[in-house]
PDB file of C-alpha atoms in Angstrom:
ATOM      1  CA  MET A1049     169.472 136.101 176.123  1.00 91.00           C
ATOM      2  CA  LEU A1050     171.419 134.887 173.939  1.00 95.00           C
ATOM      3  CA  LEU A1051     171.501 133.335 170.464  1.00 96.00           C
ATOM      4  CA  ALA A1052     174.677 130.733 169.655  1.00 97.00           C
ATOM      5  CA  ILE A1053     174.640 129.673 166.140  1.00 96.00           C
ATOM      6  CA  ASP A1054     175.997 127.069 164.485  1.00 95.00           C
ATOM      7  CA  CYS A1055     176.078 126.569 160.824  1.00 94.00           C
ATOM      8  CA  GLY A1056     178.029 123.462 159.736  1.00 90.00           C
ATOM      9  CA  ASN A1057     178.647 122.240 156.431  1.00 88.00           C
ATOM     10  CA  THR A1058     175.415 119.897 156.611  1.00 87.00           C
ATOM     11  CA  ASN A1059     173.711 121.016 159.304  1.00 90.00           C
ATOM     12  CA  THR A1060     172.964 124.121 161.160  1.00 94.00           C
ATOM     13  CA  VAL A1061     171.910 124.351 165.406  1.00 95.00           C
ATOM     14  CA  PHE A1062     170.278 128.027 166.586  1.00 96.00           C
ATOM     15  CA  SER A1063     169.829 127.775 170.323  1.00 95.00           C
ATOM     16  CA  ILE A1064     169.133 129.766 173.014  1.00 94.00           C
ATOM     17  CA  TRP A1065     171.314 130.433 176.295  1.00 94.00           C
ATOM     18  CA  ASP A1066     169.825 132.456 179.274  1.00 91.00           C
ATOM     19  CA  GLY A1067     172.337 132.909 181.634  1.00 89.00           C
ATOM     20  CA  GLU A1068     172.715 129.667 183.221  1.00 91.00           C
ATOM     21  CA  LYS A1069     171.370 127.369 180.843  1.00 92.00           C
ATOM     22  CA  TRP A1070     170.131 126.608 177.280  1.00 92.00           C
ATOM     23  CA  LEU A1071     166.415 126.795 176.847  1.00 91.00           C
ATOM     24  CA  CYS A1072     166.278 124.678 173.616  1.00 91.00           C
ATOM     25  CA  THR A1073     168.121 123.634 170.656  1.00 93.00           C
ATOM     26  CA  LEU A1074     167.164 123.983 167.201  1.00 93.00           C
ATOM     27  CA  ARG A1075     168.688 122.163 164.393  1.00 93.00           C
ATOM     28  CA  THR A1076     167.790 122.500 160.427  1.00 93.00           C
ATOM     29  CA  SER A1077     169.740 121.819 156.940  1.00 92.00           C
ATOM     30  CA  THR A1078     172.423 123.706 156.024  1.00 91.00           C
ATOM     31  CA  HIS A1079     171.531 125.238 152.967  1.00 89.00           C
ATOM     32  CA  HIS A1080     172.975 128.498 150.988  1.00 87.00           C
ATOM     33  CA  GLY A1081     170.142 129.993 149.597  1.00 88.00           C
ATOM     34  CA  ARG A1082     167.758 130.396 152.546  1.00 92.00           C
ATOM     35  CA  THR A1083     167.185 134.222 153.668  1.00 94.00           C
ATOM     36  CA  ALA A1084     166.675 135.945 156.722  1.00 94.00           C
ATOM     37  CA  ASP A1085     162.709 135.685 156.795  1.00 95.00           C
ATOM     38  CA  ALA A1086     163.202 131.843 155.569  1.00 94.00           C
ATOM     39  CA  TYR A1087     165.593 131.370 159.230  1.00 93.00           C
ATOM     40  CA  PHE A1088     162.894 133.576 161.280  1.00 92.00           C
ATOM     41  CA  THR A1089     159.571 132.027 160.192  1.00 93.00           C
ATOM     42  CA  TRP A1090     161.331 127.975 160.803  1.00 94.00           C
ATOM     43  CA  PHE A1091     163.025 129.472 164.439  1.00 92.00           C
ATOM     44  CA  SER A1092     159.720 131.437 165.572  1.00 90.00           C
ATOM     45  CA  THR A1093     157.722 128.324 164.858  1.00 90.00           C
ATOM     46  CA  LEU A1094     159.680 126.538 166.781  1.00 91.00           C
ATOM     47  CA  VAL A1095     160.499 128.531 170.156  1.00 89.00           C
ATOM     48  CA  ASN A1096     156.580 128.965 170.130  1.00 87.00           C
ATOM     49  CA  HIS A1097     156.212 125.110 170.381  1.00 86.00           C
ATOM     50  CA  TYR A1098     158.586 125.337 173.682  1.00 83.00           C
ATOM     51  CA  LYS A1099     156.913 128.291 174.429  1.00 84.00           C
ATOM     52  CA  ILE A1100     160.592 131.114 175.280  1.00 82.00           C
ATOM     53  CA  ASP A1101     159.302 134.127 174.998  1.00 79.00           C
ATOM     54  CA  LEU A1102     161.723 135.479 172.711  1.00 79.00           C
ATOM     55  CA  ASP A1103     163.926 137.982 174.515  1.00 87.00           C
ATOM     56  CA  ILE A1104     167.174 137.745 172.529  1.00 92.00           C
ATOM     57  CA  LYS A1105     169.599 140.465 172.727  1.00 92.00           C
ATOM     58  CA  ASP A1106     173.193 139.559 171.241  1.00 95.00           C
ATOM     59  CA  VAL A1107     174.108 136.720 168.657  1.00 97.00           C
ATOM     60  CA  ILE A1108     177.037 134.938 168.006  1.00 97.00           C
ATOM     61  CA  ILE A1109     177.585 133.169 164.542  1.00 96.00           C
ATOM     62  CA  SER A1110     180.290 130.329 164.466  1.00 95.00           C
ATOM     63  CA  SER A1111     179.836 129.214 160.281  1.00 93.00           C
ATOM     64  CA  THR A1112     181.888 126.928 158.465  1.00 88.00           C
ATOM     65  CA  VAL A1113     179.977 127.946 154.959  1.00 89.00           C
ATOM     66  CA  PRO A1114     180.989 131.329 153.814  1.00 87.00           C
ATOM     67  CA  ARG A1115     177.544 131.977 152.193  1.00 89.00           C
ATOM     68  CA  VAL A1116     175.595 131.416 154.446  1.00 93.00           C
ATOM     69  CA  VAL A1117     177.257 134.336 157.074  1.00 93.00           C
ATOM     70  CA  PHE A1118     175.314 137.024 154.629  1.00 93.00           C
ATOM     71  CA  ASN A1119     171.660 136.023 155.463  1.00 94.00           C
ATOM     72  CA  LEU A1120     172.882 134.965 159.178  1.00 95.00           C
ATOM     73  CA  ARG A1121     173.812 138.466 159.740  1.00 95.00           C
ATOM     74  CA  VAL A1122     170.463 139.537 158.476  1.00 95.00           C
ATOM     75  CA  PHE A1123     168.459 137.943 160.327  1.00 95.00           C
ATOM     76  CA  ALA A1124     169.943 138.927 163.649  1.00 95.00           C
ATOM     77  CA  ASP A1125     169.313 142.525 162.307  1.00 95.00           C
ATOM     78  CA  ARG A1126     166.878 142.552 161.639  1.00 94.00           C
ATOM     79  CA  PHE A1127     164.695 140.276 163.914  1.00 94.00           C
ATOM     80  CA  PHE A1128     167.050 140.630 166.733  1.00 93.00           C
ATOM     81  CA  GLY A1129     167.648 144.867 166.215  1.00 93.00           C
ATOM     82  CA  CYS A1130     171.285 143.489 167.198  1.00 92.00           C
ATOM     83  CA  ARG A1131     174.710 143.152 164.931  1.00 93.00           C
ATOM     84  CA  PRO A1132     176.122 139.211 165.228  1.00 95.00           C
ATOM     85  CA  LEU A1133     179.687 138.712 166.833  1.00 95.00           C
ATOM     86  CA  VAL A1134     180.934 136.242 163.692  1.00 96.00           C
ATOM     87  CA  VAL A1135     183.859 133.899 165.155  1.00 96.00           C
ATOM     88  CA  GLY A1136     187.170 133.766 162.996  1.00 92.00           C
ATOM     89  CA  LYS A1137     186.244 137.792 162.105  1.00 92.00           C
ATOM     90  CA  PRO A1138     188.777 140.462 162.776  1.00 91.00           C
ATOM     91  CA  GLU A1139     185.549 142.813 165.629  1.00 92.00           C
ATOM     92  CA  CYS A1140     185.429 139.137 167.105  1.00 95.00           C
ATOM     93  CA  LYS A1141     188.026 138.445 169.570  1.00 95.00           C
ATOM     94  CA  LEU A1142     188.889 134.963 171.478  1.00 95.00           C
ATOM     95  CA  PRO A1143     190.281 134.396 174.732  1.00 95.00           C
ATOM     96  CA  ILE A1144     193.632 133.477 173.282  1.00 94.00           C
ATOM     97  CA  ALA A1145     194.704 133.852 169.896  1.00 94.00           C
ATOM     98  CA  PRO A1146     195.549 130.653 167.643  1.00 96.00           C
ATOM     99  CA  ARG A1147     199.177 129.594 166.934  1.00 96.00           C
ATOM    100  CA  VAL A1148     199.250 128.686 163.318  1.00 95.00           C
ATOM    101  CA  ASP A1149     201.266 129.666 160.131  1.00 95.00           C
ATOM    102  CA  GLY A1150     200.618 132.964 159.380  1.00 90.00           C
ATOM    103  CA  GLY A1151     197.610 133.498 156.778  1.00 88.00           C
ATOM    104  CA  THR A1152     196.210 130.003 157.998  1.00 90.00           C
ATOM    105  CA  GLN A1153     192.284 130.615 158.046  1.00 90.00           C
ATOM    106  CA  VAL A1154     191.302 128.473 161.141  1.00 93.00           C
ATOM    107  CA  GLY A1155     188.025 127.093 161.863  1.00 93.00           C
ATOM    108  CA  PRO A1156     185.820 128.863 163.355  1.00 95.00           C
ATOM    109  CA  ASP A1157     184.056 125.417 165.242  1.00 94.00           C
ATOM    110  CA  ARG A1158     187.866 124.464 165.567  1.00 95.00           C
ATOM    111  CA  LEU A1159     188.562 128.070 167.521  1.00 96.00           C
ATOM    112  CA  ALA A1160     185.506 127.790 169.211  1.00 96.00           C
ATOM    113  CA  ASN A1161     185.888 124.096 170.870  1.00 96.00           C
ATOM    114  CA  ALA A1162     189.274 124.763 171.454  1.00 97.00           C
ATOM    115  CA  ALA A1163     188.277 127.877 174.010  1.00 97.00           C
ATOM    116  CA  ALA A1164     185.807 125.609 175.094  1.00 97.00           C
ATOM    117  CA  ALA A1165     187.473 122.391 176.156  1.00 97.00           C
ATOM    118  CA  PHE A1166     190.393 125.171 178.188  1.00 98.00           C
ATOM    119  CA  ASP A1167     187.411 126.660 179.930  1.00 97.00           C
ATOM    120  CA  ARG A1168     186.053 123.145 180.874  1.00 96.00           C
ATOM    121  CA  HIS A1169     189.249 120.304 181.447  1.00 96.00           C
ATOM    122  CA  GLY A1170     192.473 123.392 181.246  1.00 94.00           C
ATOM    123  CA  GLY A1171     195.548 122.734 178.214  1.00 94.00           C
ATOM    124  CA  ASN A1172     197.333 120.500 176.679  1.00 97.00           C
ATOM    125  CA  ILE A1173     193.650 119.061 175.247  1.00 97.00           C
ATOM    126  CA  VAL A1174     193.456 117.094 171.903  1.00 98.00           C
ATOM    127  CA  VAL A1175     189.824 117.992 170.433  1.00 98.00           C
ATOM    128  CA  VAL A1176     188.180 114.461 168.490  1.00 97.00           C
ATOM    129  CA  ASP A1177     184.960 116.903 166.410  1.00 95.00           C
ATOM    130  CA  PHE A1178     183.198 114.576 164.445  1.00 92.00           C
ATOM    131  CA  GLY A1179     181.247 116.320 161.660  1.00 88.00           C
ATOM    132  CA  THR A1180     180.826 115.659 157.807  1.00 87.00           C
ATOM    133  CA  ALA A1181     184.989 116.551 158.785  1.00 91.00           C
ATOM    134  CA  THR A1182     186.920 114.752 161.489  1.00 94.00           C
ATOM    135  CA  ASN A1183     189.004 117.164 162.982  1.00 95.00           C
ATOM    136  CA  PHE A1184     191.558 116.183 165.732  1.00 97.00           C
ATOM    137  CA  ASP A1185     191.630 120.115 167.478  1.00 97.00           C
ATOM    138  CA  VAL A1186     195.143 120.115 169.819  1.00 98.00           C
ATOM    139  CA  VAL A1187     194.757 123.067 172.377  1.00 98.00           C
ATOM    140  CA  ALA A1188     197.768 124.204 173.884  1.00 97.00           C
ATOM    141  CA  GLU A1189     198.306 124.332 177.864  1.00 97.00           C
ATOM    142  CA  ASP A1190     197.709 128.498 177.704  1.00 96.00           C
ATOM    143  CA  GLY A1191     194.069 127.873 175.292  1.00 96.00           C
ATOM    144  CA  ALA A1192     195.586 128.820 172.142  1.00 97.00           C
ATOM    145  CA  TYR A1193     194.376 126.199 169.114  1.00 97.00           C
ATOM    146  CA  VAL A1194     198.487 125.319 167.920  1.00 97.00           C
ATOM    147  CA  GLY A1195     196.750 123.603 165.203  1.00 96.00           C
ATOM    148  CA  GLY A1196     195.106 119.701 164.195  1.00 96.00           C
ATOM    149  CA  VAL A1197     194.086 117.254 161.618  1.00 97.00           C
ATOM    150  CA  ILE A1198     191.425 117.417 159.165  1.00 96.00           C
ATOM    151  CA  SER A1199     190.113 113.504 157.648  1.00 94.00           C
ATOM    152  CA  PRO A1200     187.185 112.556 155.840  1.00 91.00           C
ATOM    153  CA  GLY A1201     183.532 112.064 157.806  1.00 89.00           C
ATOM    154  CA  VAL A1202     182.586 109.032 158.877  1.00 88.00           C
ATOM    155  CA  ASN A1203     179.079 109.488 156.577  1.00 83.00           C
ATOM    156  CA  LEU A1204     181.036 111.362 153.438  1.00 85.00           C
ATOM    157  CA  SER A1205     183.274 107.994 153.668  1.00 82.00           C
ATOM    158  CA  LEU A1206     179.596 106.372 153.799  1.00 81.00           C
ATOM    159  CA  GLU A1207     178.171 108.085 150.790  1.00 81.00           C
ATOM    160  CA  ALA A1208     181.297 107.756 148.740  1.00 83.00           C
ATOM    161  CA  LEU A1209     181.306 104.053 149.208  1.00 80.00           C
ATOM    162  CA  HIS A1210     178.155 103.635 148.275  1.00 74.00           C
ATOM    163  CA  ASN A1211     178.116 106.314 145.220  1.00 78.00           C
ATOM    164  CA  GLY A1212     181.683 104.579 144.109  1.00 82.00           C
ATOM    165  CA  ALA A1213     180.508 101.131 144.182  1.00 80.00           C
ATOM    166  CA  ALA A1214     177.997 100.269 142.669  1.00 68.00           C
ATOM    167  CA  ALA A1215     176.899  96.639 144.183  1.00 71.00           C
ATOM    168  CA  LEU A1216     177.208  98.312 147.756  1.00 76.00           C
ATOM    169  CA  PRO A1217     173.940  99.333 149.788  1.00 77.00           C
ATOM    170  CA  HIS A1218     174.211 102.994 152.123  1.00 77.00           C
ATOM    171  CA  VAL A1219     173.936 101.455 154.917  1.00 82.00           C
ATOM    172  CA  ASP A1220     173.540 102.992 158.808  1.00 82.00           C
ATOM    173  CA  ILE A1221     176.702 102.732 160.883  1.00 84.00           C
ATOM    174  CA  SER A1222     177.069 101.218 164.001  1.00 85.00           C
ATOM    175  CA  GLN A1223     179.268  99.014 166.106  1.00 88.00           C
ATOM    176  CA  PRO A1224     179.120  94.679 164.564  1.00 88.00           C
ATOM    177  CA  GLU A1225     179.075  92.636 166.997  1.00 87.00           C
ATOM    178  CA  HIS A1226     182.300  91.066 164.945  1.00 92.00           C
ATOM    179  CA  VAL A1227     184.964  92.094 162.588  1.00 94.00           C
ATOM    180  CA  ILE A1228     185.097  89.204 160.295  1.00 96.00           C
ATOM    181  CA  GLY A1229     181.348  90.645 158.857  1.00 92.00           C
ATOM    182  CA  THR A1230     179.729  87.520 157.616  1.00 93.00           C
ATOM    183  CA  ASN A1231     177.127  89.496 155.085  1.00 91.00           C
ATOM    184  CA  THR A1232     177.306  93.011 153.167  1.00 89.00           C
ATOM    185  CA  VAL A1233     176.529  95.244 155.238  1.00 88.00           C
ATOM    186  CA  ALA A1234     178.555  93.789 158.415  1.00 90.00           C
ATOM    187  CA  CYS A1235     181.351  93.470 156.766  1.00 90.00           C
ATOM    188  CA  ILE A1236     180.717  97.134 155.566  1.00 89.00           C
ATOM    189  CA  GLN A1237     180.021  98.673 158.703  1.00 89.00           C
ATOM    190  CA  SER A1238     182.948  96.455 160.567  1.00 91.00           C
ATOM    191  CA  GLY A1239     185.155  98.622 157.987  1.00 91.00           C
ATOM    192  CA  VAL A1240     183.592 101.604 158.447  1.00 90.00           C
ATOM    193  CA  PHE A1241     183.430 101.525 162.112  1.00 91.00           C
ATOM    194  CA  TRP A1242     186.497  99.665 163.180  1.00 92.00           C
ATOM    195  CA  GLY A1243     188.570 101.426 160.578  1.00 92.00           C
ATOM    196  CA  TYR A1244     187.909 105.300 162.149  1.00 93.00           C
ATOM    197  CA  THR A1245     188.258 103.045 164.921  1.00 93.00           C
ATOM    198  CA  GLY A1246     192.009 103.071 164.543  1.00 94.00           C
ATOM    199  CA  LEU A1247     192.090 106.114 162.610  1.00 95.00           C
ATOM    200  CA  ILE A1248     191.362 108.038 165.842  1.00 95.00           C
ATOM    201  CA  GLU A1249     193.377 105.966 167.871  1.00 95.00           C
ATOM    202  CA  GLY A1250     196.771 106.283 165.637  1.00 96.00           C
ATOM    203  CA  ILE A1251     195.802 109.664 164.989  1.00 97.00           C
ATOM    204  CA  THR A1252     195.250 110.694 169.120  1.00 97.00           C
ATOM    205  CA  ASN A1253     198.588 108.578 169.510  1.00 96.00           C
ATOM    206  CA  ARG A1254     200.999 110.530 166.693  1.00 97.00           C
ATOM    207  CA  ILE A1255     199.671 114.001 168.447  1.00 98.00           C
ATOM    208  CA  LYS A1256     200.360 112.821 172.133  1.00 97.00           C
ATOM    209  CA  ASN A1257     203.989 111.636 171.130  1.00 97.00           C
ATOM    210  CA  GLU A1258     204.786 114.640 169.156  1.00 97.00           C
ATOM    211  CA  TYR A1259     203.689 117.338 171.319  1.00 96.00           C
ATOM    212  CA  GLY A1260     205.515 115.902 174.082  1.00 95.00           C
ATOM    213  CA  LYS A1261     203.358 115.733 177.435  1.00 94.00           C
ATOM    214  CA  PRO A1262     200.494 113.913 178.573  1.00 95.00           C
ATOM    215  CA  MET A1263     197.277 115.368 176.751  1.00 97.00           C
ATOM    216  CA  LYS A1264     193.441 114.986 177.563  1.00 97.00           C
ATOM    217  CA  VAL A1265     191.494 113.314 174.507  1.00 97.00           C
ATOM    218  CA  VAL A1266     188.086 114.826 174.615  1.00 97.00           C
ATOM    219  CA  GLY A1267     185.103 113.354 172.110  1.00 96.00           C
ATOM    220  CA  THR A1268     182.066 115.194 170.684  1.00 95.00           C
ATOM    221  CA  GLY A1269     179.989 115.874 168.284  1.00 90.00           C
ATOM    222  CA  GLY A1270     177.036 113.571 167.225  1.00 86.00           C
ATOM    223  CA  LEU A1271     178.715 110.078 166.712  1.00 89.00           C
ATOM    224  CA  ALA A1272     181.557 110.222 169.483  1.00 91.00           C
ATOM    225  CA  PRO A1273     179.374 108.630 171.889  1.00 90.00           C
ATOM    226  CA  LEU A1274     179.064 105.604 169.371  1.00 89.00           C
ATOM    227  CA  PHE A1275     182.951 105.058 168.677  1.00 89.00           C
ATOM    228  CA  ALA A1276     183.406 105.441 173.166  1.00 88.00           C
ATOM    229  CA  THR A1277     181.759 102.285 173.056  1.00 83.00           C
ATOM    230  CA  ALA A1278     185.205 100.500 171.199  1.00 78.00           C
ATOM    231  CA  GLN A1279     187.480 100.761 173.512  1.00 76.00           C
ATOM    232  CA  ASN A1280     188.896 104.205 176.117  1.00 85.00           C
ATOM    233  CA  LEU A1281     189.245 106.433 173.083  1.00 92.00           C
ATOM    234  CA  PHE A1282     188.317 109.198 174.813  1.00 95.00           C
ATOM    235  CA  ASP A1283     188.903 110.633 178.506  1.00 95.00           C
ATOM    236  CA  VAL A1284     184.925 113.049 178.765  1.00 95.00           C
ATOM    237  CA  ILE A1285     182.428 113.143 176.005  1.00 95.00           C
ATOM    238  CA  GLU A1286     181.042 116.533 175.461  1.00 93.00           C
ATOM    239  CA  ASP A1287     177.770 116.959 173.445  1.00 89.00           C
ATOM    240  CA  ASP A1288     177.121 120.936 173.369  1.00 91.00           C
ATOM    241  CA  LEU A1289     181.426 121.743 173.124  1.00 95.00           C
ATOM    242  CA  THR A1290     181.648 123.919 170.526  1.00 95.00           C
ATOM    243  CA  MET A1291     178.335 125.998 171.881  1.00 95.00           C
ATOM    244  CA  HIS A1292     179.928 126.273 174.929  1.00 96.00           C
ATOM    245  CA  GLY A1293     182.662 127.495 173.111  1.00 97.00           C
ATOM    246  CA  LEU A1294     180.337 130.300 171.504  1.00 97.00           C
ATOM    247  CA  ILE A1295     179.342 131.430 174.985  1.00 97.00           C
ATOM    248  CA  VAL A1296     183.154 131.257 176.089  1.00 97.00           C
ATOM    249  CA  ILE A1297     183.821 133.906 173.040  1.00 97.00           C
ATOM    250  CA  HIS A1298     180.921 136.006 173.569  1.00 97.00           C
ATOM    251  CA  GLU A1299     181.814 136.125 177.427  1.00 96.00           C
ATOM    252  CA  HIS A1300     185.392 137.637 176.386  1.00 96.00           C
ATOM    253  CA  ASN A1301     183.887 139.766 173.852  1.00 95.00           C
ATOM    254  CA  LYS A1302     181.494 141.438 176.525  1.00 91.00           C
ATOM    255  CA  LYS A1303     184.097 142.079 179.223  1.00 92.00           C
ATOM    256  CA  ASN A1304     187.075 143.636 176.641  1.00 85.00           C
ATOM    257  CA  GLY A1305     184.572 144.947 173.895  1.00 68.00           C
TER     258      GLY A1305
END
């Protein structure tokens, strides 16, 4: 079995892959100080709930939070007796190397998204990933990550609005019935929902125009299905894109190790 770990700025996801399907997916908040023992206590307790026999042989990690990687390495070594692959580290080979400016460190989640998008849909892809940040990842015809766009995430923008304007409440994001809000909550929801709809449409169109070839737009991340209801922003929604990318990268390393 393979344990794939995707550690983001807000949440960390653990998924167990048996070679054919995901057996379970577990989610916890990302915490810089969580020890390897604490990870295992939480992980084993939930896995027992699913009645899964833990026969994990390999671990692969994607982390946008460098301080967490050490304890995840210890977690893999101590409890599963394996040295994990860490996406973005020199020892972790990619199917196709990214083509970006020299010295640029590409986020491991973006590398995983590129590998997954190419594996499932071929090249010439824009991946729109809704997380703490909203990322636009451009995948070339041969599967290489060739750049993109980073913008503030939806929830981050809502929190900043609430924290910066004392009179404005914190609201949950949803698609409003009307663009013109008739109360404060509806006004905020409209501004965020339609504002990000315009952002997504505008940036993807500019990327397509600059790229100069037909491109497929793939949405992923927790809020992708919500924004897909607005209009034809995405050609396809992939709820497990990053995790699938970790499988692709792991298999590539197994074949070429």
